[in-house]
Amino acid sequence: MKSIINYIKKKYPERPAIGVVLGSGLDAFCQKLDSQVNISYNDIPNFRKASVKGHKGEFALGKLHNQNIVCANGRFHYYEGYQYEDVAIIIDILKGLGCELIIMTNASGCVVKEWKVGDLMLINGHLDYSFIKSNNKPSIISDGWYDSDLLSKVTEIASEININLRRGIYTWTTGPSYETAAEIKEIKQLGGHAVGMSGLPEIERIHNLNMKMIGLCCLTNYASGISGVELTHSEVVEKAQNSQEAFIRILDAIIKKY
Ligand code: HPA
């Protein structure tokens, strides 16, 4: 881990206070950074290769609104075969680089019929629907995990820039296949609003490392059984790309005000 962090620090010596983990199809945000340094995961000695389509697999470091930012453009998923504890290595790296705040983003399925595909959702609680740690029915975790001041601040920022930011419970499923309609029905009953295959191991690591976190989901499709349309990964990436404009605006505004 130390050698990975030192390798990045050598290429970009300034300390980034904010780390952004970018989900599938959400990489255009990196282009906003000035004096940008890009480090491919493939070029970092002893590091992993990113293998999921729609993920470039690089760190992009640079400045935005006079702050040093690091974007992880590409993350690792449990379904790629990593141990639960190893999925969140990106967070350990961002912490090692000096980040205090992590903005977690991902592409998610929308469980709420009344919301629109392309909406953004701020995470204010989560459900672990992976059944890795327990076979019990999952219940919503929120107390002590999602900072209410940060949630209010982000909601305020969104309304200032006219973004209809939803708020809700993110549900983690292991993937790689999309959920069945029956699973989505249950997730809805349990209180979930969005469902995705990344994030929870990372959210947990951020929590355990006492870092600040903002979680944003880009709702790229209706979850299985909500609209009757079949899901594909290429469609998810395409829809994520379509809602990048709002996504970039909100990230930009959060970083400006932080
Ligand atoms: N389910 C799980 N993960 C996802 C989805 C979904 O519907 N959309 C994007 N990532």
CSV table of C-alpha atoms and ligand atoms in Angstrom, one decimal:
chain,number,residue,atom,x,y,z
A,1,MET,CA,0.0,0.0,0.0
A,2,LYS,CA,2.8,2.4,0.9
A,3,SER,CA,4.6,1.9,-2.4
A,4,ILE,CA,1.3,2.7,-4.3
A,5,ILE,CA,0.7,5.9,-2.3
A,6,ASN,CA,4.4,7.0,-2.7
A,7,TYR,CA,4.2,6.3,-6.5
A,8,ILE,CA,1.2,8.6,-6.8
A,9,LYS,CA,2.7,11.3,-4.5
A,10,LYS,CA,5.8,11.4,-6.6
A,11,LYS,CA,3.7,12.2,-9.7
A,12,TYR,CA,1.5,14.7,-7.8
A,13,PRO,CA,3.1,16.0,-4.6
A,14,GLU,CA,0.3,18.2,-3.5
A,15,ARG,CA,-2.2,16.8,-0.9
A,16,PRO,CA,-5.7,16.3,-2.3
A,17,ALA,CA,-8.3,17.0,0.4
A,18,ILE,CA,-11.2,15.6,-1.6
A,19,GLY,CA,-11.4,12.3,-3.3
A,20,VAL,CA,-14.1,11.4,-5.9
A,21,VAL,CA,-14.8,7.8,-6.7
A,22,LEU,CA,-16.5,7.8,-10.1
A,23,GLY,CA,-19.0,5.1,-11.2
A,24,SER,CA,-19.6,3.5,-14.6
A,25,GLY,CA,-20.0,6.1,-17.3
A,26,LEU,CA,-19.4,9.0,-15.0
A,27,ASP,CA,-15.8,9.8,-15.9
A,28,ALA,CA,-16.3,13.1,-17.8
A,29,PHE,CA,-16.0,14.9,-14.5
A,30,CYS,CA,-12.2,14.4,-14.6
A,31,GLN,CA,-12.0,16.7,-17.6
A,32,LYS,CA,-12.8,19.6,-15.3
A,33,LEU,CA,-9.5,19.3,-13.4
A,34,ASP,CA,-6.8,21.8,-14.2
A,35,SER,CA,-3.1,21.0,-14.3
A,36,GLN,CA,-4.2,17.4,-14.5
A,37,VAL,CA,-2.0,14.4,-13.9
A,38,ASN,CA,-3.3,11.0,-14.9
A,39,ILE,CA,-2.0,7.8,-13.5
A,40,SER,CA,-3.2,4.6,-15.1
A,41,TYR,CA,-3.8,1.7,-12.6
A,42,ASN,CA,-1.8,-0.4,-15.0
A,43,ASP,CA,1.3,1.7,-14.6
A,44,ILE,CA,1.3,1.6,-10.8
A,45,PRO,CA,3.7,-1.2,-9.6
A,46,ASN,CA,1.9,-3.9,-7.5
A,47,PHE,CA,-1.5,-2.5,-8.3
A,48,ARG,CA,-4.6,-4.1,-9.8
A,49,LYS,CA,-5.9,-3.8,-13.3
A,50,ALA,CA,-9.4,-2.4,-13.7
A,51,SER,CA,-11.5,-4.7,-15.8
A,52,VAL,CA,-15.1,-3.5,-15.9
A,53,LYS,CA,-16.3,-1.8,-19.2
A,54,GLY,CA,-17.1,1.9,-18.7
A,55,HIS,CA,-14.3,2.2,-16.1
A,56,LYS,CA,-11.0,3.7,-17.4
A,57,GLY,CA,-8.9,2.6,-14.5
A,58,GLU,CA,-6.9,5.6,-13.6
A,59,PHE,CA,-6.4,8.2,-10.9
A,60,ALA,CA,-6.8,11.8,-12.2
A,61,LEU,CA,-5.3,14.4,-9.9
A,62,GLY,CA,-5.6,18.2,-10.4
A,63,LYS,CA,-7.1,21.4,-9.3
A,64,LEU,CA,-10.7,22.6,-9.2
A,65,HIS,CA,-11.8,25.9,-7.5
A,66,ASN,CA,-8.3,26.1,-6.1
A,67,GLN,CA,-8.5,22.8,-4.3
A,68,ASN,CA,-6.5,19.7,-5.0
A,69,ILE,CA,-8.8,16.8,-6.0
A,70,VAL,CA,-8.1,13.2,-6.8
A,71,CYS,CA,-10.6,11.2,-8.9
A,72,ALA,CA,-10.6,7.4,-8.9
A,73,ASN,CA,-11.9,6.7,-12.4
A,74,GLY,CA,-12.6,3.0,-12.0
A,75,ARG,CA,-13.1,0.9,-8.9
A,76,PHE,CA,-13.2,-2.7,-7.9
A,77,HIS,CA,-16.3,-4.8,-7.4
A,78,TYR,CA,-17.0,-7.8,-5.2
A,79,TYR,CA,-18.3,-9.7,-8.3
A,80,GLU,CA,-14.8,-9.4,-9.9
A,81,GLY,CA,-13.7,-12.0,-7.3
A,82,TYR,CA,-12.0,-9.8,-4.6
A,83,GLN,CA,-12.4,-10.5,-0.9
A,84,TYR,CA,-14.9,-8.2,0.8
A,85,GLU,CA,-12.1,-6.4,2.6
A,86,ASP,CA,-10.1,-5.9,-0.5
A,87,VAL,CA,-12.8,-4.3,-2.6
A,88,ALA,CA,-12.2,-0.9,-0.9
A,89,ILE,CA,-8.5,-0.5,-1.6
A,90,ILE,CA,-9.2,2.7,-3.5
A,91,ILE,CA,-10.5,4.3,-0.2
A,92,ASP,CA,-7.3,3.3,1.6
A,93,ILE,CA,-5.3,4.9,-1.2
A,94,LEU,CA,-7.3,8.1,-1.1
A,95,LYS,CA,-6.9,8.2,2.7
A,96,GLY,CA,-3.2,7.7,2.3
A,97,LEU,CA,-3.0,10.6,-0.1
A,98,GLY,CA,-4.6,12.8,2.6
A,99,CYS,CA,-8.2,13.0,1.6
A,100,GLU,CA,-10.7,14.0,4.3
A,101,LEU,CA,-13.8,13.9,2.3
A,102,ILE,CA,-14.8,11.2,-0.2
A,103,ILE,CA,-17.6,11.8,-2.7
A,104,MET,CA,-18.8,8.3,-3.7
A,105,THR,CA,-20.7,8.0,-6.9
A,106,ASN,CA,-22.2,5.2,-8.8
A,107,ALA,CA,-24.7,4.2,-11.4
A,108,SER,CA,-27.8,2.6,-9.8
A,109,GLY,CA,-31.1,1.2,-10.6
A,110,CYS,CA,-34.2,3.2,-9.5
A,111,VAL,CA,-36.7,1.4,-7.4
A,112,VAL,CA,-39.2,4.3,-7.2
A,113,LYS,CA,-41.6,4.3,-10.0
A,114,GLU,CA,-42.4,8.0,-9.5
A,115,TRP,CA,-38.8,9.1,-10.0
A,116,LYS,CA,-37.2,9.6,-13.3
A,117,VAL,CA,-34.3,7.8,-15.0
A,118,GLY,CA,-31.4,10.2,-15.0
A,119,ASP,CA,-32.3,11.7,-11.6
A,120,LEU,CA,-29.5,11.9,-9.0
A,121,MET,CA,-30.0,10.6,-5.5
A,122,LEU,CA,-28.1,11.5,-2.4
A,123,ILE,CA,-27.6,8.5,-0.1
A,124,ASN,CA,-28.9,9.0,3.4
A,125,GLY,CA,-28.9,5.3,4.5
A,126,HIS,CA,-28.2,1.9,3.1
A,127,LEU,CA,-29.3,-1.7,3.0
A,128,ASP,CA,-26.8,-4.5,2.6
A,129,TYR,CA,-28.6,-6.9,0.3
A,130,SER,CA,-25.5,-9.0,-0.4
A,131,PHE,CA,-26.1,-11.6,2.3
A,132,ILE,CA,-22.3,-12.0,2.7
A,133,LYS,CA,-22.2,-11.2,6.4
A,134,SER,CA,-25.6,-12.4,7.4
A,135,ASN,CA,-28.6,-14.3,6.1
A,136,ASN,CA,-31.0,-12.2,8.1
A,137,LYS,CA,-33.4,-9.7,6.4
A,138,PRO,CA,-31.3,-6.5,6.1
A,139,SER,CA,-32.4,-3.4,7.8
A,140,ILE,CA,-31.7,0.2,7.0
A,141,ILE,CA,-28.4,1.5,8.4
A,142,SER,CA,-28.2,5.3,8.7
A,143,ASP,CA,-27.6,6.5,12.2
A,144,GLY,CA,-24.0,7.7,12.7
A,145,TRP,CA,-23.1,6.9,9.0
A,146,TYR,CA,-24.6,9.9,7.1
A,147,ASP,CA,-23.7,13.3,8.4
A,148,SER,CA,-26.9,15.4,8.6
A,149,ASP,CA,-25.0,18.7,8.2
A,150,LEU,CA,-23.4,17.4,5.0
A,151,LEU,CA,-26.7,16.1,3.7
A,152,SER,CA,-28.4,19.4,4.3
A,153,LYS,CA,-25.5,21.3,2.7
A,154,VAL,CA,-25.6,19.1,-0.5
A,155,THR,CA,-29.4,19.4,-0.7
A,156,GLU,CA,-29.1,23.2,-0.4
A,157,ILE,CA,-26.4,23.3,-3.1
A,158,ALA,CA,-28.5,21.2,-5.4
A,159,SER,CA,-31.5,23.5,-5.1
A,160,GLU,CA,-29.3,26.6,-5.7
A,161,ILE,CA,-28.3,25.1,-9.1
A,162,ASN,CA,-31.8,23.8,-9.9
A,163,ILE,CA,-31.1,20.2,-9.6
A,164,ASN,CA,-33.9,18.0,-8.3
A,165,LEU,CA,-31.8,15.9,-6.0
A,166,ARG,CA,-33.6,12.9,-4.6
A,167,ARG,CA,-32.7,11.5,-1.2
A,168,GLY,CA,-32.9,7.9,-0.3
A,169,ILE,CA,-31.7,4.5,0.8
A,170,TYR,CA,-29.0,2.8,-1.3
A,171,THR,CA,-29.2,-1.0,-1.6
A,172,TRP,CA,-26.0,-3.0,-2.3
A,173,THR,CA,-26.4,-6.2,-4.2
A,174,THR,CA,-23.3,-8.3,-5.2
A,175,GLY,CA,-24.1,-8.7,-8.9
A,176,PRO,CA,-22.8,-9.2,-11.6
A,177,SER,CA,-26.3,-10.1,-12.8
A,178,TYR,CA,-29.1,-7.6,-12.3
A,179,GLU,CA,-31.7,-8.4,-9.6
A,180,THR,CA,-34.8,-10.3,-10.3
A,181,ALA,CA,-38.2,-8.5,-10.1
A,182,ALA,CA,-38.9,-10.5,-6.9
A,183,GLU,CA,-35.7,-9.2,-5.3
A,184,ILE,CA,-36.6,-5.6,-6.2
A,185,LYS,CA,-40.0,-6.1,-4.8
A,186,GLU,CA,-38.5,-7.1,-1.5
A,187,ILE,CA,-35.9,-4.3,-1.6
A,188,LYS,CA,-38.7,-1.9,-2.0
A,189,GLN,CA,-40.5,-3.4,1.0
A,190,LEU,CA,-37.3,-3.1,3.0
A,191,GLY,CA,-37.2,0.6,2.2
A,192,GLY,CA,-34.6,0.8,-0.6
A,193,HIS,CA,-34.8,3.5,-3.3
A,194,ALA,CA,-31.8,2.7,-5.4
A,195,VAL,CA,-29.9,-0.5,-6.1
A,196,GLY,CA,-26.3,-1.0,-7.3
A,197,MET,CA,-23.4,-3.4,-7.3
A,198,SER,CA,-20.7,-1.1,-6.0
A,199,GLY,CA,-20.2,1.1,-3.0
A,200,LEU,CA,-21.0,-0.6,0.2
A,201,PRO,CA,-17.6,-2.1,1.0
A,202,GLU,CA,-16.2,1.4,0.2
A,203,ILE,CA,-18.9,3.2,2.3
A,204,GLU,CA,-18.0,0.9,5.2
A,205,ARG,CA,-14.3,1.6,4.8
A,206,ILE,CA,-14.9,5.4,4.8
A,207,HIS,CA,-17.0,5.0,7.9
A,208,ASN,CA,-14.4,2.9,9.7
A,209,LEU,CA,-11.6,5.3,8.7
A,210,ASN,CA,-13.7,8.2,10.2
A,211,MET,CA,-13.6,10.1,6.9
A,212,LYS,CA,-16.5,12.4,5.7
A,213,MET,CA,-18.6,11.1,2.9
A,214,ILE,CA,-21.2,12.2,0.4
A,215,GLY,CA,-22.8,9.4,-1.7
A,216,LEU,CA,-24.4,10.2,-5.0
A,217,CYS,CA,-26.3,7.7,-7.2
A,218,CYS,CA,-27.0,8.4,-10.8
A,219,LEU,CA,-30.2,6.5,-11.5
A,220,THR,CA,-29.5,5.1,-14.9
A,221,ASN,CA,-32.5,2.7,-15.3
A,222,TYR,CA,-35.6,1.5,-13.5
A,223,ALA,CA,-34.7,-1.6,-11.5
A,224,SER,CA,-35.9,-5.0,-12.6
A,225,GLY,CA,-39.7,-5.2,-12.7
A,226,ILE,CA,-40.3,-1.5,-12.2
A,227,SER,CA,-40.8,-0.7,-15.8
A,228,GLY,CA,-40.7,-4.0,-17.7
A,229,VAL,CA,-37.7,-3.0,-19.8
A,230,GLU,CA,-34.8,-5.5,-19.8
A,231,LEU,CA,-31.5,-4.2,-18.4
A,232,THR,CA,-28.0,-4.2,-20.1
A,233,HIS,CA,-24.7,-2.9,-18.9
A,234,SER,CA,-24.2,-0.9,-22.1
A,235,GLU,CA,-27.5,0.8,-21.6
A,236,VAL,CA,-26.5,1.7,-18.0
A,237,VAL,CA,-23.3,3.3,-19.2
A,238,GLU,CA,-25.1,5.2,-22.0
A,239,LYS,CA,-27.7,6.5,-19.6
A,240,ALA,CA,-25.1,7.5,-17.1
A,241,GLN,CA,-23.3,9.4,-19.8
A,242,ASN,CA,-26.6,11.2,-20.6
A,243,SER,CA,-27.0,12.5,-17.1
A,244,GLN,CA,-23.4,13.6,-16.7
A,245,GLU,CA,-24.3,17.2,-17.2
A,246,ALA,CA,-26.3,17.5,-14.0
A,247,PHE,CA,-23.8,15.2,-12.3
A,248,ILE,CA,-20.8,17.3,-13.2
A,249,ARG,CA,-22.6,20.5,-12.2
A,250,ILE,CA,-23.4,19.1,-8.7
A,251,LEU,CA,-19.9,17.8,-8.1
A,252,ASP,CA,-18.5,21.1,-9.2
A,253,ALA,CA,-20.8,23.0,-6.9
A,254,ILE,CA,-20.1,20.8,-3.9
A,255,ILE,CA,-16.3,21.2,-4.4
A,256,LYS,CA,-16.7,24.9,-4.8
A,257,LYS,CA,-18.6,25.3,-1.5
A,258,TYR,CA,-16.7,22.7,0.5
B,1,HPA,N1,-29.1,-3.0,-10.5
B,1,HPA,C1,-27.9,-3.1,-10.0
B,1,HPA,N2,-26.9,-2.4,-10.3
B,1,HPA,C2,-27.1,-1.4,-11.2
B,1,HPA,C3,-28.4,-1.2,-11.8
B,1,HPA,C4,-29.4,-2.0,-11.4
B,1,HPA,O1,-30.6,-1.9,-11.8
B,1,HPA,N3,-28.2,-0.1,-12.6
B,1,HPA,C5,-26.9,0.3,-12.6
B,1,HPA,N4,-26.2,-0.5,-11.7
